[in-house]
Coordinates of C-alpha atoms in Angstrom, one line a residue:
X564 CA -109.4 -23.4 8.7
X565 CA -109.3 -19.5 6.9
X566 CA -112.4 -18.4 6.1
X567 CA -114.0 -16.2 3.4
X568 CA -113.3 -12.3 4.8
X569 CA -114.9 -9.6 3.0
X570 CA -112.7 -6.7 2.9
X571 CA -112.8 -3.3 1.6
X572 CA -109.4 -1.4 1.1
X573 CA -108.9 2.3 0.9
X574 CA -105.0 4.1 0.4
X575 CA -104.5 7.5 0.4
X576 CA -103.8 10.4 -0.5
X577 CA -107.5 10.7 -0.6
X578 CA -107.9 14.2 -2.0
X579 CA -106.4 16.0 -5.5
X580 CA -103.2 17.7 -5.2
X581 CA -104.2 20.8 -5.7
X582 CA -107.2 21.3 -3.3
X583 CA -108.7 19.6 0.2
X584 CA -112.0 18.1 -1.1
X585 CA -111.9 15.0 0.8
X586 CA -115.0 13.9 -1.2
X587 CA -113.5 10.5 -2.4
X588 CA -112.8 9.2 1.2
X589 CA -116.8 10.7 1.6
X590 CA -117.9 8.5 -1.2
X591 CA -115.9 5.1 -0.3
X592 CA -117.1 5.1 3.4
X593 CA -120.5 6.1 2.3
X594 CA -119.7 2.7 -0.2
X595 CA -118.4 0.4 3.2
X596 CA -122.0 1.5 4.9
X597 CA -123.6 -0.1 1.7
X598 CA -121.9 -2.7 0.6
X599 CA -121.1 -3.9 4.5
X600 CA -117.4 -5.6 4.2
X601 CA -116.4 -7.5 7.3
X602 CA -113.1 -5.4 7.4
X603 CA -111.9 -1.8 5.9
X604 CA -108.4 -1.1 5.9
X605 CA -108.0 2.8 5.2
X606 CA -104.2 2.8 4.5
X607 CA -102.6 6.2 5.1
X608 CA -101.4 9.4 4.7
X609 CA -105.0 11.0 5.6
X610 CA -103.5 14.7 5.6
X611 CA -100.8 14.6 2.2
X612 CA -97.6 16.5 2.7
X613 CA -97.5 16.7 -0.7
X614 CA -100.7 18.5 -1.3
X615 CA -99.8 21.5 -2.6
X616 CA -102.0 23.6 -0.2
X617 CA -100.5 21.8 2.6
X618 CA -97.2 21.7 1.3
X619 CA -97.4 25.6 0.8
X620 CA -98.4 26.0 4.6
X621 CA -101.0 27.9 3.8
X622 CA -104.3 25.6 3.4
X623 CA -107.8 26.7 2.9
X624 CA -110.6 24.4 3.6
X625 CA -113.4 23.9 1.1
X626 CA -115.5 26.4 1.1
X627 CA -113.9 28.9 2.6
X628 CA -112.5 32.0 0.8
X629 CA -108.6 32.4 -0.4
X630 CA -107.9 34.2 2.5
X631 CA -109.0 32.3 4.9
X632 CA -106.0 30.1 5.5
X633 CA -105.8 27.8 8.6
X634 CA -103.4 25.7 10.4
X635 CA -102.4 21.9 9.5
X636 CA -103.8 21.2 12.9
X637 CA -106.9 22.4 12.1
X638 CA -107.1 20.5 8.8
X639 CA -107.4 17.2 11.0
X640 CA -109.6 18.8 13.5
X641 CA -112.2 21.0 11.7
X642 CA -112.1 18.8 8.8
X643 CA -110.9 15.4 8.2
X644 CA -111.4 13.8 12.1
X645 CA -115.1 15.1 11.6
X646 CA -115.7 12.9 7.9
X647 CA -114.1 10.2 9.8
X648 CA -116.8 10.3 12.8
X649 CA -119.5 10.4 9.9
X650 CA -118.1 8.1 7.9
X651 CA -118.0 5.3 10.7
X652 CA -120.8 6.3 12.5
X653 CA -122.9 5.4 9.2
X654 CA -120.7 2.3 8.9
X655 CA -121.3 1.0 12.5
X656 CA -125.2 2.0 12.1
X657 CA -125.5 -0.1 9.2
X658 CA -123.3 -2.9 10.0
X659 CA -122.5 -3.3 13.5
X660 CA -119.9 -5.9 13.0
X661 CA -117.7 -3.8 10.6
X662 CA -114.2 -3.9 11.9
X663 CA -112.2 -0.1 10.5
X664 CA -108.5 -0.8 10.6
X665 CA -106.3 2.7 9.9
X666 CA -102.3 2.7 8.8
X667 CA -100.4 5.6 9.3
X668 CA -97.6 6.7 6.1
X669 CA -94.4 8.0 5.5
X670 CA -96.1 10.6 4.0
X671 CA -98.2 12.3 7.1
X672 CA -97.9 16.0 7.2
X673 CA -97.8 15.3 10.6
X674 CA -96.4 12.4 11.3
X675 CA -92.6 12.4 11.6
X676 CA -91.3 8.6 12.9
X677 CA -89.4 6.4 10.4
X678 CA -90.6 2.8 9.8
X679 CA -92.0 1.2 11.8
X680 CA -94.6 3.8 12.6
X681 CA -96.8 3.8 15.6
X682 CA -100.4 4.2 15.2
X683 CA -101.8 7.8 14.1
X684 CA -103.5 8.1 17.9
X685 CA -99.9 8.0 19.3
X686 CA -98.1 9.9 16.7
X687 CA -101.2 12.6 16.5
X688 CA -102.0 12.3 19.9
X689 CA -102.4 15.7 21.3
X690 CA -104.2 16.8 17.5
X691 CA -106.5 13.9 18.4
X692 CA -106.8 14.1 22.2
X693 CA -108.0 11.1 24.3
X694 CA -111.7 11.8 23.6
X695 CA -110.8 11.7 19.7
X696 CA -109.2 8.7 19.7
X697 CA -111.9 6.9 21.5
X698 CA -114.8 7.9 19.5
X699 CA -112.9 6.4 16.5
X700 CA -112.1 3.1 18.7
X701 CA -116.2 3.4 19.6
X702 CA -116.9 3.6 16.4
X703 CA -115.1 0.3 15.2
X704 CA -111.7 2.1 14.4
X705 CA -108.8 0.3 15.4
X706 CA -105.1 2.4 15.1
X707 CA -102.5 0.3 13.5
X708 CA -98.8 0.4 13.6
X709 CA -96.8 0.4 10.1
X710 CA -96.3 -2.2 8.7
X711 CA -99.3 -4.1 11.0
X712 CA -99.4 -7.7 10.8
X713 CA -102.7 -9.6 12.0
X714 CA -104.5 -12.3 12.1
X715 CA -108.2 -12.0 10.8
X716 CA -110.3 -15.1 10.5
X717 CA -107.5 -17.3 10.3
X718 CA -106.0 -15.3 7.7
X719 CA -102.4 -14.4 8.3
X720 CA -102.4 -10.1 6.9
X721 CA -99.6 -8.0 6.3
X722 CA -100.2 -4.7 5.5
X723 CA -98.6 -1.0 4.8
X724 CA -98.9 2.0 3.4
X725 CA -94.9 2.3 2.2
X726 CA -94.3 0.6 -1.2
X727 CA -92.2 -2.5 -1.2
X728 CA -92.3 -3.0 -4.7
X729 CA -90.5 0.2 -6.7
X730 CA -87.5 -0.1 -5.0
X731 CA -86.9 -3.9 -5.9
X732 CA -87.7 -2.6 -9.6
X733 CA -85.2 0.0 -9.2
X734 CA -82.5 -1.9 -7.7
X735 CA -82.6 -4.3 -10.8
X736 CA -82.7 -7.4 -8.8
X737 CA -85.3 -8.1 -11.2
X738 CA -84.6 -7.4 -14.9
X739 CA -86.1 -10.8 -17.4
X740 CA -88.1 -11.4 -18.4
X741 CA -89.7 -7.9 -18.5
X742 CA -93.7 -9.0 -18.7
X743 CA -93.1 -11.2 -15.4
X744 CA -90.9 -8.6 -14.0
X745 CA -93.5 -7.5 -11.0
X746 CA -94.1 -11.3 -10.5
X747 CA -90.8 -12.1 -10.0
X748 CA -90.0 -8.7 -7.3
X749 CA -93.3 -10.1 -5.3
X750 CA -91.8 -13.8 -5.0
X751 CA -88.8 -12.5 -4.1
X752 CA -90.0 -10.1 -1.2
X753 CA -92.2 -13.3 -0.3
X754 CA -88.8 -15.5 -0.2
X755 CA -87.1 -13.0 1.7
X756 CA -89.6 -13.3 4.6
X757 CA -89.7 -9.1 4.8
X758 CA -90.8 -5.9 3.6
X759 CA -88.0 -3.9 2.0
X760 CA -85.1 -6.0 1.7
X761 CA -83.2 -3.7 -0.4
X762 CA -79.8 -2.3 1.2
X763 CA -79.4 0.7 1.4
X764 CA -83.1 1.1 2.4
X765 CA -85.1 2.0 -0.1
X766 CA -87.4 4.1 1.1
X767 CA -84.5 5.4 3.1
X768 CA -86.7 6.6 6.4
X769 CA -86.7 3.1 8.5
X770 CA -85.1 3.0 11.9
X771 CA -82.6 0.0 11.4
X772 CA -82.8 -0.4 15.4
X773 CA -86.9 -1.3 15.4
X774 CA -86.6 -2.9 11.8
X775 CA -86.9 -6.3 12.8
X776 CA -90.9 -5.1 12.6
X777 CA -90.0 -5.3 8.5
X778 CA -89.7 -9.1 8.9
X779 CA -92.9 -11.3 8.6
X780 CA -93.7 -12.6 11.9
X781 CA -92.2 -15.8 12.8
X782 CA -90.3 -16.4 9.5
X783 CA -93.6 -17.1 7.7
X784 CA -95.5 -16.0 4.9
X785 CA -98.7 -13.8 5.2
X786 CA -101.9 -15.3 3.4
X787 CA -102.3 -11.6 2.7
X788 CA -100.0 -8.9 1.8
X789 CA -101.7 -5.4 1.3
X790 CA -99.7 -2.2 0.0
X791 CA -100.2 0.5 -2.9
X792 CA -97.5 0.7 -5.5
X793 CA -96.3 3.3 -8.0
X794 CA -95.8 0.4 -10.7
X795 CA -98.7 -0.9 -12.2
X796 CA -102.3 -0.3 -11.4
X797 CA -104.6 -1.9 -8.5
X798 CA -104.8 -4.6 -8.8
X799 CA -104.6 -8.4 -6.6
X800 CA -102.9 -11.6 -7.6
X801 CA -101.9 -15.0 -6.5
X802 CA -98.2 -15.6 -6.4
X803 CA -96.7 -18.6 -4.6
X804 CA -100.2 -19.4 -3.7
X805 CA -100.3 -15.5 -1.5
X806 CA -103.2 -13.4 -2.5
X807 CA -100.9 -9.7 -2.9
X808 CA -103.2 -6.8 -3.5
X809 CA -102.3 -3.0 -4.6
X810 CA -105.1 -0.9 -3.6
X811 CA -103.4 1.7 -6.3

């Protein structure tokens, strides 16, 4: 039978729009070595193409002067890969048994596949290198396709970092009665048995040829279904007896 799993979920972008202070993703790892959740999902995009410092191609790293602009490569390398090694190294010292599950996104500055996504090691894989990726796996970091769909403690999880929900709401599949409006979209993706069942996609990047990923494995339900979304706040709730949850 399903047990009890405590989890601790984290979605990006994990840093303002306006600057690179990855402080936030410091704090909530910092919170996992603490509090010592059985599982942390850390749902993507780590580096935000819509940062403004990134998206102006000219980035400076805190702490460093205006002039000193670097490279997107070197954000992940001289930056965010090193909080990550801190971050789980102080998870895995204080709770051994801490599984780290990370999700790649749509919106990776340097991640360029349509869903379904591989894992970040693969689509980063000469940013990370071999030796990268394997301190993270050493570290209890396991790299997960998007969507990812798993079994944890008899607990069927979906998860993803793309939002299913908005585009149902903008479709208007789902108009009355308008204060059980985001109910009735989340029963409906759960009776379609799949992520983003709108046609034309919505989001519009999906490879229709590798799309059958979108479907919930086996025709059947998750016990969990994990994703951020624009419309409302974070939040989790029971529909059809599912436990949905959005991280924000």
């Amino acid at each position: 039978c399903a047990r009890l799993l405590h989890t601790l979920v984290l979605a990006g972008p994990f840093c303002r729009r306006d600057d690179l202070d990855y402080s936030p993703l410091e704090n909530a790892l910092e919170h996992a070595a603490r509090s010592g959740p059985q599982v942390v999902f850390i749902l993507g995009p780590i580096v935000d193409a819509g940062n403004l410092g990134i998206a102006s191609g000219e980035p400076v790293l805190p702490g460093r002067s205006a002039d000193d602009i670097c490279s997107l490569e070197e954000v992940y390398t001289e930056h965010v890969l090193p909080l990550f090694r801190r971050g789980l190294a102080a998870i895995r010292n204080a709770n051994p048994a801490t599984e780290v599950f990370i999700l790649p996104s749509l919106e990776e500055v340097l991640g360029f596949h349509p869903l379904p996504q591989p894992p970040l090691h693969l689509s980063l894989g000469p940013l990370l290198g071999e030796s990268g990726a394997e301190q993270l796996r050493g570290l209890g970091a396991h790299f997960l396709p998007n969507p990812a769909h798993l079994s944890l403690e008899g607990l069927r999880v979906t998860l993803t970092s793309a939002d299913p929900l908005s585009p149902l709401l903008r479709a208007g599949f789902v108009a009355r009665p308008e204060d059980r409006r985001i109910e009735r979209a989340l029963r409906l993706i759960l009776e379609q048995r799949r992520l983003f069942p709108v046609f034309p996609r919505d989001p519009a990047l999906v490879s229709e040829a590798r799309a059958a990923a979108l479907d919930f494995p086996r025709g059947e339900t998750p016990d969990v279904l994990v994703f951020p979304s624009a419309t409302g706040t974070a939040s989790g709730q029971f529909v059809e007896g599912r436990l949905i949850v959005n991280p924000g």
